[in-house]
Coordinates of C-alpha atoms and ligand atoms in Angstrom, one line a residue:
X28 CA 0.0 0.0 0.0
X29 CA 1.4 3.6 -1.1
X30 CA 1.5 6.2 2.1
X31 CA 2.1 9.3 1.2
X32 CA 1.0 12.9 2.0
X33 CA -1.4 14.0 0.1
X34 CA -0.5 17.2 -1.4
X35 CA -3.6 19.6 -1.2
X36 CA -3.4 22.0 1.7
X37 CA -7.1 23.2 1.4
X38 CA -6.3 26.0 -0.3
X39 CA -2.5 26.5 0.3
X40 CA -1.6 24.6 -3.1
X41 CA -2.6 27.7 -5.0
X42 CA -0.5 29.9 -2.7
X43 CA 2.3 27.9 -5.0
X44 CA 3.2 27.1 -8.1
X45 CA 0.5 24.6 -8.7
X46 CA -2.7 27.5 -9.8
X47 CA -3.7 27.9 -13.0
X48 CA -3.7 32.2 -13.6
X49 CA -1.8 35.2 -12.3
X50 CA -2.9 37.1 -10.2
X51 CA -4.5 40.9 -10.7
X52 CA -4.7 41.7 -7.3
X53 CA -1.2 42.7 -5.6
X54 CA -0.4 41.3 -2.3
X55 CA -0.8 43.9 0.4
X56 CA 0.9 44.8 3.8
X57 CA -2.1 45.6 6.1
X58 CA -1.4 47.5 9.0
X59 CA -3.1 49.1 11.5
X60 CA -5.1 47.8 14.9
X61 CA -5.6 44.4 15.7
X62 CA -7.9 42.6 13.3
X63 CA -7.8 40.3 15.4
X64 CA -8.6 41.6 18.6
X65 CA -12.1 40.3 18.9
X66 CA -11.3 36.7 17.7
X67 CA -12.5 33.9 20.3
X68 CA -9.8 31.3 20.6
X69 CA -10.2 27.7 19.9
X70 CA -10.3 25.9 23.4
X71 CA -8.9 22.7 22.1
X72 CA -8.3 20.3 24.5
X73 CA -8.6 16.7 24.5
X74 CA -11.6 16.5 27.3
X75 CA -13.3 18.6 24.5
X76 CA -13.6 16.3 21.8
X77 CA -17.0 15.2 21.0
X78 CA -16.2 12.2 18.4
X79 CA -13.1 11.5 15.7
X80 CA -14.8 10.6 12.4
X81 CA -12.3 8.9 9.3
X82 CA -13.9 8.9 5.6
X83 CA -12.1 8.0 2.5
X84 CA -11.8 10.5 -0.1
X85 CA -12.8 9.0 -3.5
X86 CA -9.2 10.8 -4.7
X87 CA -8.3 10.2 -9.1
X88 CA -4.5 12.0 -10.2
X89 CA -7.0 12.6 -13.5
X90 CA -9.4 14.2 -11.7
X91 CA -13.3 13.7 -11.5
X92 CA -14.7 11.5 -14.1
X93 CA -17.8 13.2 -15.8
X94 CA -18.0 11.3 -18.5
X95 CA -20.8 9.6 -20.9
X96 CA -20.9 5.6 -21.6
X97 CA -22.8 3.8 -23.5
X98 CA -23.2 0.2 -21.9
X99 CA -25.4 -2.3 -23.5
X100 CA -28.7 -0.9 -24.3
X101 CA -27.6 1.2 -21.1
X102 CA -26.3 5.4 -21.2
X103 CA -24.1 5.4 -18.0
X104 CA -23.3 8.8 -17.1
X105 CA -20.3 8.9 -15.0
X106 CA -20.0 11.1 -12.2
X107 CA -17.5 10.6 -9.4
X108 CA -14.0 10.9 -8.1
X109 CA -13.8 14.1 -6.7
X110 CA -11.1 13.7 -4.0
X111 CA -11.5 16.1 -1.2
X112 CA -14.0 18.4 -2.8
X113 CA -16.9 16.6 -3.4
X114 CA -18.8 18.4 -1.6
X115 CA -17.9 21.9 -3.2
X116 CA -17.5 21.1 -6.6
X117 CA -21.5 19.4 -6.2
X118 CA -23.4 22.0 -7.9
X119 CA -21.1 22.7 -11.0
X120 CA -20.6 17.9 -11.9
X121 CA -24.0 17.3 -10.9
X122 CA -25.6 19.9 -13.0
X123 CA -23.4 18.6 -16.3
X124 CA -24.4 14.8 -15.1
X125 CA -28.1 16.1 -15.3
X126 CA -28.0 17.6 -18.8
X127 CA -26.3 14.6 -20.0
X128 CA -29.0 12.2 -18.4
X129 CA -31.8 14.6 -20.0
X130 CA -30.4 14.7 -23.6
X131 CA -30.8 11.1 -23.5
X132 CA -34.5 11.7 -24.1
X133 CA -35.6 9.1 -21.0
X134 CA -38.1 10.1 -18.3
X135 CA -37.3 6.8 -15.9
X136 CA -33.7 7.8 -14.6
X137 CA -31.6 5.4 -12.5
X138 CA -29.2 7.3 -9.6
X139 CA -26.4 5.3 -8.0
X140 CA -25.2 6.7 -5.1
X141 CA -26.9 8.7 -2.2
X142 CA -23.9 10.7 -1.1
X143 CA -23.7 14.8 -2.1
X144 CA -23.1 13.8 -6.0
X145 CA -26.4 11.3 -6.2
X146 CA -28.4 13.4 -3.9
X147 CA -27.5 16.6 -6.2
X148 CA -28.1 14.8 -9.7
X149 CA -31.3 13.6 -8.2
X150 CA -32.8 16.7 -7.0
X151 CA -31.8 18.4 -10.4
X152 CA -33.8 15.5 -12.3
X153 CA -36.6 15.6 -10.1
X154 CA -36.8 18.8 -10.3
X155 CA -37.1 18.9 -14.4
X156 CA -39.5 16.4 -13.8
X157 CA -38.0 13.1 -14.8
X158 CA -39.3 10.0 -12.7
X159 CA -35.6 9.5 -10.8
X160 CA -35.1 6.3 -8.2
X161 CA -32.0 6.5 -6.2
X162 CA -30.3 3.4 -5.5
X163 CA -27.6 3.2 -3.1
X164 CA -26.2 0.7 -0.4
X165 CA -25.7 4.1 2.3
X166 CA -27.8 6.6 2.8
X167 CA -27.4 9.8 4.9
X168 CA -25.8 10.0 7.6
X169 CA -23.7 7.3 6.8
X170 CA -22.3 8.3 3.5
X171 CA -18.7 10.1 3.0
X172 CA -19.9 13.2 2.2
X173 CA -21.3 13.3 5.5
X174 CA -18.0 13.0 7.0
X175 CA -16.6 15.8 5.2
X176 CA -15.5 19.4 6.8
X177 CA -16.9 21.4 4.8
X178 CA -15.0 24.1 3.8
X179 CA -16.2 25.6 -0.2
X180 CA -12.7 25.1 -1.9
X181 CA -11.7 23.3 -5.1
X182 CA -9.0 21.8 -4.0
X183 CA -7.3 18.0 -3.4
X184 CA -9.3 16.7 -6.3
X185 CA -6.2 15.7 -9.3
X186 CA -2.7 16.3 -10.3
X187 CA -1.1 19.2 -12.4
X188 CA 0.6 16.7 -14.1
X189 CA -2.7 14.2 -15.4
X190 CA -4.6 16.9 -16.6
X191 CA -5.0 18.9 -19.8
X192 CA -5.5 22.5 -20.9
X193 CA -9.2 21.7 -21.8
X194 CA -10.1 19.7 -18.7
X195 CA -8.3 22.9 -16.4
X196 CA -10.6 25.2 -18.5
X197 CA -13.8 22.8 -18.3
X198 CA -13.2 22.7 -14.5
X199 CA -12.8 26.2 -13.9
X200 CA -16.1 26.7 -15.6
X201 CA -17.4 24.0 -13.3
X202 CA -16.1 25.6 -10.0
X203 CA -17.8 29.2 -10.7
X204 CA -21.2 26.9 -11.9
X205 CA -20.5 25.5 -8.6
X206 CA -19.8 28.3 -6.4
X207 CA -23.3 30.1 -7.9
X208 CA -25.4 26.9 -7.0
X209 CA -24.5 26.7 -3.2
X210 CA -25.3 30.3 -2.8
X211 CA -29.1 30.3 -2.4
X212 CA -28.5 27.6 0.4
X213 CA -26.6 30.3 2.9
X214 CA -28.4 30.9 5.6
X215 CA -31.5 29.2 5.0
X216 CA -32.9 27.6 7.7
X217 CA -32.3 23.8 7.6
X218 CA -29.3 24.0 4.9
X219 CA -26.2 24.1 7.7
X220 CA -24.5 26.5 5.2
X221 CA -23.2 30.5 6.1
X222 CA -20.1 32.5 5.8
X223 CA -17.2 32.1 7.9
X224 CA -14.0 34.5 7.9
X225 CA -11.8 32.5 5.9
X226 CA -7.7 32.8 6.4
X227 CA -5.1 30.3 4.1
X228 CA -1.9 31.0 5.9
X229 CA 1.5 30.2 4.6
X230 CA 4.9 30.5 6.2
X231 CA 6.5 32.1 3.0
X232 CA 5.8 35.0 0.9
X233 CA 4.6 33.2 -2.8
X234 CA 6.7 34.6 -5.1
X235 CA 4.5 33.4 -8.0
X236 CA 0.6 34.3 -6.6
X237 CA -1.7 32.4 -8.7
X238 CA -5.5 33.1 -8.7
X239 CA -7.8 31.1 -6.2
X240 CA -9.5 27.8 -7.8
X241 CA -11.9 29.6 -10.5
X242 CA -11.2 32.9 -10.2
X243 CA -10.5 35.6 -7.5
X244 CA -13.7 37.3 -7.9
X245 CA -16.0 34.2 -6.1
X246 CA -14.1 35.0 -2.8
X247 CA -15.8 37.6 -1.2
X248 CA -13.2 40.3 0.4
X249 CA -10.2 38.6 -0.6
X250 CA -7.3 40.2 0.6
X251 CA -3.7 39.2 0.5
X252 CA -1.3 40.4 3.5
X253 CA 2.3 39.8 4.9
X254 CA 1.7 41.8 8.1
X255 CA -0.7 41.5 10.5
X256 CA -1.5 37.8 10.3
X257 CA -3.6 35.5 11.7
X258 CA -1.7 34.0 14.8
X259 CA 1.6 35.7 13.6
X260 CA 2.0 34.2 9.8
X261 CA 4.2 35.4 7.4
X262 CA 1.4 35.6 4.2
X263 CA -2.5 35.7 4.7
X264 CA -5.4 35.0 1.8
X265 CA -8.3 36.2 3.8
X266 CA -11.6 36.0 2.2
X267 CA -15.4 35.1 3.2
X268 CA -16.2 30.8 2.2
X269 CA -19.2 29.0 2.5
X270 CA -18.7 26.6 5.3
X271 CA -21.4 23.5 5.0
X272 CA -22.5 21.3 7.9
X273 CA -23.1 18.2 5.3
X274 CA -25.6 16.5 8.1
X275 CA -28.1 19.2 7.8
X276 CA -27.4 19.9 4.1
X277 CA -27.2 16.1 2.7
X278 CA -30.7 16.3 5.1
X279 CA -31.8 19.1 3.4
X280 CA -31.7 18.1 -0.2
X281 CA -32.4 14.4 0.6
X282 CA -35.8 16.1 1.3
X283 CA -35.9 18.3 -1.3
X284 CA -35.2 15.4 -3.8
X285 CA -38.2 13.1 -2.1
X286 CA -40.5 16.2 -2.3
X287 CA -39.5 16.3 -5.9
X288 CA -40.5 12.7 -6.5
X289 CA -37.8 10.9 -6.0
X290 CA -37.5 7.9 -4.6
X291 CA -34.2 5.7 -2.6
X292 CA -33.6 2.4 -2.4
X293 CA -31.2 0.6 -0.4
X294 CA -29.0 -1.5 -2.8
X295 CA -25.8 -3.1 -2.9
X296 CA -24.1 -3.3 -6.5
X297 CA -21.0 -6.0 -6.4
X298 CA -20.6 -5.2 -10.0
X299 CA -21.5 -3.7 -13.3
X300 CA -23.7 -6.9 -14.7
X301 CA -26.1 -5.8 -11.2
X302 CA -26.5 -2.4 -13.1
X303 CA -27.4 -3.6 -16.3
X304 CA -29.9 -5.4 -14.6
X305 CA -31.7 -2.0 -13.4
X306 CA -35.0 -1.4 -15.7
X307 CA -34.1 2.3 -16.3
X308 CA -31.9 2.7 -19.3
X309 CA -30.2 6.1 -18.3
X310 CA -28.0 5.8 -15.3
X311 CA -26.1 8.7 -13.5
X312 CA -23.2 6.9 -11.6
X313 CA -22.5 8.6 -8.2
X314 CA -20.8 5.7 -6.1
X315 CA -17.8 7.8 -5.5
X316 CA -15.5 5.1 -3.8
X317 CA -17.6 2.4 -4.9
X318 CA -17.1 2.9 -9.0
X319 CA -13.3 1.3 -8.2
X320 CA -15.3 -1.7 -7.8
X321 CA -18.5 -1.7 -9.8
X322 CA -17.2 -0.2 -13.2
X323 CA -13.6 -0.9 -12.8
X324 CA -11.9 2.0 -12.9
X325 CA -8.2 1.6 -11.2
X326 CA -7.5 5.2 -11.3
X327 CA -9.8 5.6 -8.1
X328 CA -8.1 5.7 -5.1
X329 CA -8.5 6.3 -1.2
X330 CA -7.2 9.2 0.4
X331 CA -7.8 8.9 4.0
X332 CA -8.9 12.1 6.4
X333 CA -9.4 12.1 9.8
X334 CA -11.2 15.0 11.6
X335 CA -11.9 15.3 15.6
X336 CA -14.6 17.2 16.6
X337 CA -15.1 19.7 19.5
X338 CA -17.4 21.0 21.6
X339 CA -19.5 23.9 19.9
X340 CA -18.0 27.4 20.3
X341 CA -20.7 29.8 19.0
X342 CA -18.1 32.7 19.3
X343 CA -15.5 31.5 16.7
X344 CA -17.0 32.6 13.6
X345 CA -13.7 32.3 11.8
X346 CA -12.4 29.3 9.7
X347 CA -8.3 28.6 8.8
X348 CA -5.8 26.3 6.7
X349 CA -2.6 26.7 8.2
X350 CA 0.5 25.2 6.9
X351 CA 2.7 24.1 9.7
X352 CA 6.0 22.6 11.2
X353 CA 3.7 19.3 12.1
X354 CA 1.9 19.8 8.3
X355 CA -1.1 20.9 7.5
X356 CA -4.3 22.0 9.9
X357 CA -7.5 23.2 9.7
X358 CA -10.6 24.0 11.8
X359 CA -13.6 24.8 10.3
X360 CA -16.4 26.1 13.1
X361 CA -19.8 24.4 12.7
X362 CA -22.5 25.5 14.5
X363 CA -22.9 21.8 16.1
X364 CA -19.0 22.1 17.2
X365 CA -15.6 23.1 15.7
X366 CA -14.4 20.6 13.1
X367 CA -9.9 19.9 13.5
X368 CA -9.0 18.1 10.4
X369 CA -5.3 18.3 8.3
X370 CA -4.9 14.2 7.3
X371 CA -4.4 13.2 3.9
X372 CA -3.2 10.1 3.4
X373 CA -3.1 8.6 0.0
X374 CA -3.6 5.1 -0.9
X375 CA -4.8 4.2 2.9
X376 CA -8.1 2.3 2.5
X377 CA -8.1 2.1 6.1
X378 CA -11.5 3.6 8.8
X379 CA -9.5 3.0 12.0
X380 CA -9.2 6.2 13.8
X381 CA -5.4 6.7 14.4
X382 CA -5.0 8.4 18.0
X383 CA -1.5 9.9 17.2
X384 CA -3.5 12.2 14.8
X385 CA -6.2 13.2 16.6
X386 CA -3.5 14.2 19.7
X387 CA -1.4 16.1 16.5
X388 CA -4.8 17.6 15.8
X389 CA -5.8 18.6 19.1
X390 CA -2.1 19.9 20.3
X391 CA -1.3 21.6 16.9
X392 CA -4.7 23.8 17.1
X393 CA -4.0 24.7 20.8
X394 CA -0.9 26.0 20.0
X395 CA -2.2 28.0 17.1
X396 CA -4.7 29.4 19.6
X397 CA -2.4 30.5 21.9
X398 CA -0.9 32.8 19.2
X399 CA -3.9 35.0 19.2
X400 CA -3.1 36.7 22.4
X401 CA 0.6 36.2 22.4
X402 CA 1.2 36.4 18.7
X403 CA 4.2 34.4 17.5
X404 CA 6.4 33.8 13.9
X405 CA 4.9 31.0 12.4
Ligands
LIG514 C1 -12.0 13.9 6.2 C2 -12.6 14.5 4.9 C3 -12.8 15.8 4.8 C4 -13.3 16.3 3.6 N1 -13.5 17.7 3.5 C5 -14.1 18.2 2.4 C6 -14.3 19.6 2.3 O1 -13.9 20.4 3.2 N2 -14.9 20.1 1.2 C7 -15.3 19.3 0.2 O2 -15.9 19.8 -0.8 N3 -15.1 17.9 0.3 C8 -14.5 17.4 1.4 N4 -14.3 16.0 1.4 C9 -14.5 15.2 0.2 C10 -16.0 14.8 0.1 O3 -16.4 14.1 1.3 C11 -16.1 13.8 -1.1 O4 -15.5 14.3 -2.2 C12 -17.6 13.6 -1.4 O5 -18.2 13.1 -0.2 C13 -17.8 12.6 -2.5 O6 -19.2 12.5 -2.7 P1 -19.9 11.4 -3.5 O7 -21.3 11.6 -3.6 O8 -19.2 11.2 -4.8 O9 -19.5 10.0 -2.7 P2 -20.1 9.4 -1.4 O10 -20.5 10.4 -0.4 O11 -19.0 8.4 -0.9 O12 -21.4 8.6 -1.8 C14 -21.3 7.4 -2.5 C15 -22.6 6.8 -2.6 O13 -22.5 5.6 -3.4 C16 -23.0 4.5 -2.7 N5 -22.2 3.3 -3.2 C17 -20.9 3.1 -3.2 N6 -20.6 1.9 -3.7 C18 -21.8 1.3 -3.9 C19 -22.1 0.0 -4.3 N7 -21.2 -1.0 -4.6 N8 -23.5 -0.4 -4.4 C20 -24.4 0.5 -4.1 N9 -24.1 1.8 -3.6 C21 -22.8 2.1 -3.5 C22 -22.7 4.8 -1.2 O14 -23.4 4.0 -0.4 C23 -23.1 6.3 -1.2 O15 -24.5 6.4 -1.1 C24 -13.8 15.5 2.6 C25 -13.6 14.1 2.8 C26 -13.1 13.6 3.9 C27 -13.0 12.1 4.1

């Protein structure tokens, strides 16, 4: 089994050389009063841990698949293999998954998958009124998209190296398709999805800026700094993201698909002659993990997260990425409790929650914390 870190960062990757557009916007020295001054820090202890959740991110070097098959007397439409940003990207895949399974001309369409890709592709074809049955062996809560953060970033999901100039430029247009679809959900009762003050810190000065995934413009109040950092960092991207509490949302538009019309059932696939067997002749595959297995597909890999969860602080409104000397951390701040994650392991197809991580997780966010009031050089 390959171990290796996973290199995403959340965010930080496009601090570096790995974007895909320079930058308009110069980086700026802020100075002034403490911005920070009002910030609550994380109490982050390990008496204050609710729960330690692992999920398997359904992780491909060529990115997502979103890709039309024709299989028998079957269309397959694939859709799946969005690494650590499943969750994000739903809105921008899901909608090109539903075009494709409309253009096929057939009302009776066949979901697999009940995770934020199915559940997505299935409220969009409800919606248009097709007759749409979801069949999946999870539902919510126990899917892997309800293990996730969530923090709205396109990042984690392929490598520079496996993709092409068309499939960056197809993406991009996904991301902003993407970023527009989850913005009627913030705020509404129900959804789990608002604004948090987002800061992607780095402990050099990029020398090459690159645009955030999609375009600078769909981060509110972006601002770049080298002074005046979040808990003493040498460079700041500081914008507003969308953070999404994926047990209320998945919820949420699980219900919103059933009020549609559509239907689940429970449903265990052990390979692709099972889905030729389905009556419906247009299929949208959603199995994320699962599609390594079903349809094949060796690309598909795990990359294993682990996230510990704390105790709800209603006063930290405020969400970070911070690169590190023990790697990569992040808290996100749900309103249920304040969400530590920074694991990426690739290749580990493993759910056992390692404890060495979530004491790395739970020590590394202390220390941040006590760089608010004593401020520090990261
Ligand atoms: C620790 C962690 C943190 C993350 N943080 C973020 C984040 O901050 N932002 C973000 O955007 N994303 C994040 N992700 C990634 C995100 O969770 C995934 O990209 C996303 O959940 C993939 O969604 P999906 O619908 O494709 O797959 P899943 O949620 O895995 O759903 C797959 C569905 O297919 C079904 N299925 C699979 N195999 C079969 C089979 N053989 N037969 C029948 N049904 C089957 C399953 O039961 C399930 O219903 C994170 C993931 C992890 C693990």
């Amino acid at each position: 089994m390959r171990r290796r870190e996973f290199v995403s960062g959340l965010g930080l990757a496009t601090l570096g050389a790995c974007a895909t557009a320079p930058s308009a916007s110069p980086v700026q020295a802020s100075a002034g009063p403490d911005p920070y001054a009002n910030y609550v820090p994380v109490n982050s202890t390990m008496s204050r841990v609710t729960r330690t959740v692992v999920g398997l991110r359904p992780y491909r070097p060529a990115g997502y698949r979103l890709e039309t098959e024709r299989l028998g007397d079957k269309t397959v439409i694939h859709n799946y293999g969005h690494g650590g940003c499943g969750v994000t990207m739903s809105w921008g895949t899901a909608s090109v998954a539903a075009d494709e399974a409309s253009a096929t001309g057939q009302r009776d369409i066949a979901v697999l998958g009940c995770g934020v890709q199915g559940l997505t592709s299935a409220l969009i074809l409800a919606r248009r009124g097709h007759n749409v049955t979801i069949y999946a062996e999870n539902l919510p809560p126990h899917t892997t998209s309800n293990v996730a953060g969530v923090l709205w970033m396109p990042t984690g999901y392929f490598d520079y190296e496996h993709v092409s100039r068309e499939w960056l430029a197809m993406n991009r247009k996904l991301i902003r398709l993407a970023y527009y679809g989850f913005l009627p959900y913030v705020n509404r009762p129900g959804y789990g999805v608002y604004w948090a003050d987002h800061h992607s810190l780095g402990r050099r000065v990029p020398t090459d800026r690159k645009e955030l995934p999609g375009g600078d413009d769909i981060y509110p109040e972006l601002r770049m700094s080298t002074e005046n950092n979040l808990f003493g960092y040498a460079y700041q991207e500081r914008f507003k993201a969308m953070i999404i509490d994926p047990d209320y949302y998945l919820d949420a538009i699980l219900q919103d698909a059933q009020l549609a019309g559509a239907r689940t059932e429970r449903v265990r696939f052990a390979s692709v002659e099972d889905v030729m067997a389905l009556d419906e002749k247009t299929i949208v595959n959603c199995t994320g993990l699962g599609a390594s297995q079903i349809f094949g597909d060796e690309q598909l890999m795990p990359v294993k997260g682990q996230l510990s969860h704390l105790l709800p602080q209603p006063d930290v409104t405020y969400s970070y990425v911070a690169s590190t000397s023990k790697g990569v951390l992040y808290m996100f701040p749900r309103k249920t409790g304040l969400v530590l994650g920074g694991t990426h392991i690739e290749g580990d197809g493993s759910m056992e929650v390692d404890p060495a991580q979530v004491t790395r997780m739970v020590e590394g966010h202390a220390e941040l914390a006590s760089r608010l009031r004593a401020p520090a050089t990261a």
